[in-house]
Short mmCIF file of C-alpha atoms in Angstrom, two decimals:
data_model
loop_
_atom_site.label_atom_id
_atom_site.label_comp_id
_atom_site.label_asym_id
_atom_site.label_seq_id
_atom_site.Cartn_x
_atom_site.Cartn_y
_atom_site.Cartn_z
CA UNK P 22 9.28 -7.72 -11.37
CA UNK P 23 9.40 -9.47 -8.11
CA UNK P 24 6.01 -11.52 -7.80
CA UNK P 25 4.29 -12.02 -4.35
CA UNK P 26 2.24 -15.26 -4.05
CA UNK P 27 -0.75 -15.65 -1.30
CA UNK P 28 -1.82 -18.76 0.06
CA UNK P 29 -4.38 -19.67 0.68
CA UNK P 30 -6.89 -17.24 -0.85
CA UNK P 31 -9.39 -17.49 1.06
CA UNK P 32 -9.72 -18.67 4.99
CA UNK P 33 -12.64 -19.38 7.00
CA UNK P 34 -11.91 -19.42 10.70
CA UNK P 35 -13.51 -19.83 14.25
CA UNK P 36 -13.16 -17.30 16.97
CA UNK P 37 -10.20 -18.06 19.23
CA UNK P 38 -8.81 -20.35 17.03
CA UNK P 39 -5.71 -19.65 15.00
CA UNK P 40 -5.23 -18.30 11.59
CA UNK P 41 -1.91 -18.62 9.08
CA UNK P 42 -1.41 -16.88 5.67
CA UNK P 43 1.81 -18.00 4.05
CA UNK P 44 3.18 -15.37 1.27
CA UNK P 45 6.20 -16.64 -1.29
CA UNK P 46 8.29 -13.94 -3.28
CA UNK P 47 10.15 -14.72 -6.77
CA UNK P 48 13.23 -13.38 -5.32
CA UNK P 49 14.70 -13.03 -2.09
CA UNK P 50 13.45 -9.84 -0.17
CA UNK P 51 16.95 -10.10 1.77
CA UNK P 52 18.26 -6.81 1.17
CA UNK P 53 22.56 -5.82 1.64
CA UNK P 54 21.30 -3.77 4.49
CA UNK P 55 20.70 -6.82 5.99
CA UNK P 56 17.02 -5.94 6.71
CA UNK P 57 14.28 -7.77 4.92
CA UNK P 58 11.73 -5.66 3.25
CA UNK P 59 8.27 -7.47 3.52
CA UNK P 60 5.19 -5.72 5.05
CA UNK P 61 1.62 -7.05 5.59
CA UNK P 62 -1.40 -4.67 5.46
CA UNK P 63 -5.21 -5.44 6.73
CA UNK P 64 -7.89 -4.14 4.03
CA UNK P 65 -11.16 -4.68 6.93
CA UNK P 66 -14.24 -4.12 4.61
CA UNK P 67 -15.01 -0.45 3.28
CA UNK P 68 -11.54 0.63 4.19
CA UNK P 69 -8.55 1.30 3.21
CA UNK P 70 -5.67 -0.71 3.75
CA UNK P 71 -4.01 -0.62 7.20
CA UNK P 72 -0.63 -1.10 7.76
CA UNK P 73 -0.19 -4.69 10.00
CA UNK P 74 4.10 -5.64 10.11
CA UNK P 75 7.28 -4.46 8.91
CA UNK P 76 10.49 -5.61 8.07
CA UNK P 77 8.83 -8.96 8.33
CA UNK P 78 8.14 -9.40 12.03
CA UNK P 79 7.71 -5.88 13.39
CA UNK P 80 4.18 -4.91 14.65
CA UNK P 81 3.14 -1.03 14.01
CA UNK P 82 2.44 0.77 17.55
CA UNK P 83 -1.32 -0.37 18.21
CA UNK P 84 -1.57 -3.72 16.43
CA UNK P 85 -2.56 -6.66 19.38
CA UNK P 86 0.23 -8.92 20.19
CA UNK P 87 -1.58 -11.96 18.71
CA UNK P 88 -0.09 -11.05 15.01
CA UNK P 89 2.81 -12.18 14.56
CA UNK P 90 5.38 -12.10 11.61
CA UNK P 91 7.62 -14.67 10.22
CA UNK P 92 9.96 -15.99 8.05
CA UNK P 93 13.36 -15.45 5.64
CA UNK P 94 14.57 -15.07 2.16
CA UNK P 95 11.73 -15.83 -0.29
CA UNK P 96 9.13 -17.43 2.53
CA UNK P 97 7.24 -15.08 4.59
CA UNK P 98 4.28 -16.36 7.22
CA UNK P 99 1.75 -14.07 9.42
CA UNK P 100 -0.58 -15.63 11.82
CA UNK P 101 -2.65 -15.08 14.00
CA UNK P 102 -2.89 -16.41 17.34
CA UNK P 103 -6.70 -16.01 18.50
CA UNK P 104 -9.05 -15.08 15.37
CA UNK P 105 -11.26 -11.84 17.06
CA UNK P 106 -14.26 -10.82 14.77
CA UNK P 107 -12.50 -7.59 14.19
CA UNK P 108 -9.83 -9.34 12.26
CA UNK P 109 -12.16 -10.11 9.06
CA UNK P 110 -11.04 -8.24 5.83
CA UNK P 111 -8.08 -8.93 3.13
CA UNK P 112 -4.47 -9.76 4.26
CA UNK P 113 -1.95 -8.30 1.85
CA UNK P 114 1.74 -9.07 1.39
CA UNK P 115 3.99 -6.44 0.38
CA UNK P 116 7.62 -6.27 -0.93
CA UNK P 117 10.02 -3.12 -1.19
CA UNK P 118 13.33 -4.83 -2.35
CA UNK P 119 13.25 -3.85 -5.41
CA UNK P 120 12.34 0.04 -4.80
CA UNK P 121 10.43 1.86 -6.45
CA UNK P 122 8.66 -0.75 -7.66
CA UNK P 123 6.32 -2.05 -4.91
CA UNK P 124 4.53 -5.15 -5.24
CA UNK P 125 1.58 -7.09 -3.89
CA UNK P 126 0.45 -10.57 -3.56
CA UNK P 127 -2.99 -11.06 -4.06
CA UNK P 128 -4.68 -11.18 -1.30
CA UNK P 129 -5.58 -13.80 1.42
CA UNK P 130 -9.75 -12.95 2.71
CA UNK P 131 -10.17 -13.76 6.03
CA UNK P 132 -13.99 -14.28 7.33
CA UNK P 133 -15.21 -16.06 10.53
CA UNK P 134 -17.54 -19.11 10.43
CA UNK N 29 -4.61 13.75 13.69
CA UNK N 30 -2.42 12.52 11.17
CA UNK N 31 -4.73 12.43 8.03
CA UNK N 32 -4.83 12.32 4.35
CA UNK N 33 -7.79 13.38 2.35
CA UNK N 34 -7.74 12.60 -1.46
CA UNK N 35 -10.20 14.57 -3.67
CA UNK N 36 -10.71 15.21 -7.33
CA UNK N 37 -12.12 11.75 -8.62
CA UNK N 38 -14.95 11.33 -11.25
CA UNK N 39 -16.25 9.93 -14.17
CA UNK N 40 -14.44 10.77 -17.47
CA UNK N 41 -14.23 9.43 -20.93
CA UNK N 42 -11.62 7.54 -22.42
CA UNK N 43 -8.70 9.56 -23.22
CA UNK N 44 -9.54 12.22 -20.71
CA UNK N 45 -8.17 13.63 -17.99
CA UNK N 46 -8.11 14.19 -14.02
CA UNK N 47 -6.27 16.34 -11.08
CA UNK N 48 -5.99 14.12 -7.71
CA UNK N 49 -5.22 16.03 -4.98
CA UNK N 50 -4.62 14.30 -1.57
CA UNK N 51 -4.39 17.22 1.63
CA UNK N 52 -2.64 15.96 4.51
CA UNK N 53 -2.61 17.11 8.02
CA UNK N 54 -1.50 16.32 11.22
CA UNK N 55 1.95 15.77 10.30
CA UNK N 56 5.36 16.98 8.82
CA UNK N 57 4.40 16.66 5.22
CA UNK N 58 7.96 18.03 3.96
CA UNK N 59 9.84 15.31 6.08
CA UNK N 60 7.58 12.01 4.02
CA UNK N 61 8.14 10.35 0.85
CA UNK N 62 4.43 10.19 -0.80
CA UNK N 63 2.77 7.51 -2.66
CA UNK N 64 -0.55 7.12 -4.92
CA UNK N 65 -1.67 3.43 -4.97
CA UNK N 66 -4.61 2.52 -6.87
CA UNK N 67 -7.01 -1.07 -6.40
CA UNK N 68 -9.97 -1.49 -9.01
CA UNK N 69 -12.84 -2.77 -8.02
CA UNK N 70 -13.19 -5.72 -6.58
CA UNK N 71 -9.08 -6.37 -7.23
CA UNK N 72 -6.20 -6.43 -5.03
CA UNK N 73 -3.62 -3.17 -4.92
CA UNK N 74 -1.50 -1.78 -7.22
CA UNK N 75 1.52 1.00 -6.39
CA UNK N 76 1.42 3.66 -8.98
CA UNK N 77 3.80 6.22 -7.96
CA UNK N 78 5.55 7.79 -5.65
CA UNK N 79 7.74 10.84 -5.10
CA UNK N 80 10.68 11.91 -2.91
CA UNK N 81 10.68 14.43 -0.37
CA UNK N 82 11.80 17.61 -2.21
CA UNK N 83 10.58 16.13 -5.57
CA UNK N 84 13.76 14.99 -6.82
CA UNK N 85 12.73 11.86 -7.71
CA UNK N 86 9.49 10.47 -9.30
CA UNK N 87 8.81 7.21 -10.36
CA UNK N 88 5.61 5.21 -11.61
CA UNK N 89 4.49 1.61 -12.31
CA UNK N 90 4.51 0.45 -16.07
CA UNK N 91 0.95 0.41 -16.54
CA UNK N 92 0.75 4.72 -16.22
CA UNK N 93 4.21 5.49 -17.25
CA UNK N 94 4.05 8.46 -19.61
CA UNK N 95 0.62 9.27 -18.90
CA UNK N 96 0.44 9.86 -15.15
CA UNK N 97 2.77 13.05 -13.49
CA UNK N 98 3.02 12.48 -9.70
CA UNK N 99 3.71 16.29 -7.94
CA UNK N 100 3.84 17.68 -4.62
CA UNK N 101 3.49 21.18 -2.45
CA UNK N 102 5.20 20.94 0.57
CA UNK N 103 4.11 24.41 1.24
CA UNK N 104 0.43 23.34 0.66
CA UNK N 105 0.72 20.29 2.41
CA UNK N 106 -0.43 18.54 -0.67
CA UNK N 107 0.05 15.33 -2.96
CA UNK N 108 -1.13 15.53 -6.84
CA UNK N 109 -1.40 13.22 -9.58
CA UNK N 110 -2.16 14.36 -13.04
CA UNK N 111 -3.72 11.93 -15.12
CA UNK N 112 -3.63 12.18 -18.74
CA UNK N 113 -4.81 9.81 -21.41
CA UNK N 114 -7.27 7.83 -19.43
CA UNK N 115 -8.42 4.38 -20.07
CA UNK N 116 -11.10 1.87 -18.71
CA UNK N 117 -8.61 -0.11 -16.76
CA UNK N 118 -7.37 3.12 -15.05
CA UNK N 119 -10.89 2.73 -13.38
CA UNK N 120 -10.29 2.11 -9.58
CA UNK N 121 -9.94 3.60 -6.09
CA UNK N 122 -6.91 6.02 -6.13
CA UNK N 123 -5.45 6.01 -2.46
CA UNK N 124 -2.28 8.46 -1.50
CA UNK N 125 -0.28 6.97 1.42
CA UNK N 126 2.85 8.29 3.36
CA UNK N 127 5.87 6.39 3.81
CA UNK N 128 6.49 4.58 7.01
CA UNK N 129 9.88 6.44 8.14
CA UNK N 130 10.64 9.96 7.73
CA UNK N 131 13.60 10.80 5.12
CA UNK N 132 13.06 7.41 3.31
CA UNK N 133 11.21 5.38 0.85
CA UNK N 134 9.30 2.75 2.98
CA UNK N 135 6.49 1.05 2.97
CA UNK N 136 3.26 2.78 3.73
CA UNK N 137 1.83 3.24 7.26
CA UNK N 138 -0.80 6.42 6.63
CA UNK N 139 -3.76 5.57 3.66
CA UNK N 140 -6.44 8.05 2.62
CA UNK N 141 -9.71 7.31 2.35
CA UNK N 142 -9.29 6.89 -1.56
CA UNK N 143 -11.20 8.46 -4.25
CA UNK N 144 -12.55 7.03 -6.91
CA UNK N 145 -11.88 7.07 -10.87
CA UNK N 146 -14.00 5.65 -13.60
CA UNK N 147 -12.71 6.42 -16.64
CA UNK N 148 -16.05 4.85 -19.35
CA UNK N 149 -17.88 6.33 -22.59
#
């Protein structure tokens, strides 16, 4: 199984100031397609999970412009430009490489100080 | 709207069993693959199934292999999972999700609100 590592776990962040969650997979999420299968989803408290990026860098229609996706191969980075209160919850990595196995990292929780 | 409503949750004993049912709306159910993905409390997610558009193909995570049956109704507009066997660290929030894409198996853009299983004597 292809394992998805969070870091860090936890992040504490001011309004307006930037936020970074790196994620790490045990094998490259490159697929012969040439796409790269790695999502990230937003679990905001009492909810369920809401989808944030795909293929690594592409916001869904209605996410703000101040996500951003990054990264290749095995190393995978979202951040966020300008922290907003609504942005507190659990950051999730996802991979879909290795289909139909799906796997998550463990989550990164984001709260404002 | 597009929408997914999961139902049939509970509290059963060890070795039982449950129906989930998950009624969507709002969209072109036969054209999505379907997905059940379950988090226990206070844990991260875990995928736990999903199933192709016309059925075809099924598949499940490890953990429920053999004792969970993923189904679908396209004509009902409806997602099922049959649980069977039930044990304490089945105990969690059950969500059903729709793949991204139509046609494909994707990552998941629609989530239910979840329902929740506790499986304890």
């Amino acid at each position: 199984d292809i394992v998805m590592t969070q870091t860090p776990l936890s992040l504490s962040v001011t309004p307006g100031q930037p936020a970074s969650i790196s994620c790490k997979s045990s094998q490259s999420l490159l697929h012969s397609d040439g796409k790269t299968y790695l999502y990230w989803y937003l679990q905001k408290p009492g909810q369920p999970p809401q989808l944030l990026m795909y293929e690594v860098s592409n916001r869904l229609s209605g996410v703000p412009d101040r996500f951003s996706g990054s990264g290749s191969g095995t190393d995978f980075t979202l951040k966020i430009s300008r922290v907003e209160a609504e942005d507190v919850g659990v950051y999730y990595c996802m991979q879909s490489i290795k289909l139909p196995l799906y796997t998550f990292g463990q989550g990164t929780k984001l709260e404002i100080k | 709207q597009v929408q997914l409503v999961e139902s049939g949750g509970g509290l059963v004993k060890p070795g039982g069993s449950l129906r989930l049912s998950c009624a969507a709306s709002g969209f072109t159910f036969s054209d999505y693959y379907m997905y059940w993905i379950r988090q226990a409390p206070g844990k991260g997610l875990e995928w736990v199934s999903y199933i192709s558009i016309s059925s075809g193909y099924t598949d499940y995570a490890n953990s429920v292999k053999g004792r969970f049956t993923i189904s679908r109704d396209n004509a009902k507009n409806s997602l099922y999972l049959q649980m069977n066997s039930l044990r304490p660290e089945d105990t969690a929030v059950y969500y059903c999700a729709r793949s991204l894409r139509k046609y494909r198996d994707d990552g998941f853009d629609i989530w239910g609100q979840g329902t929740m299983v506790t499986v304890s004597s």
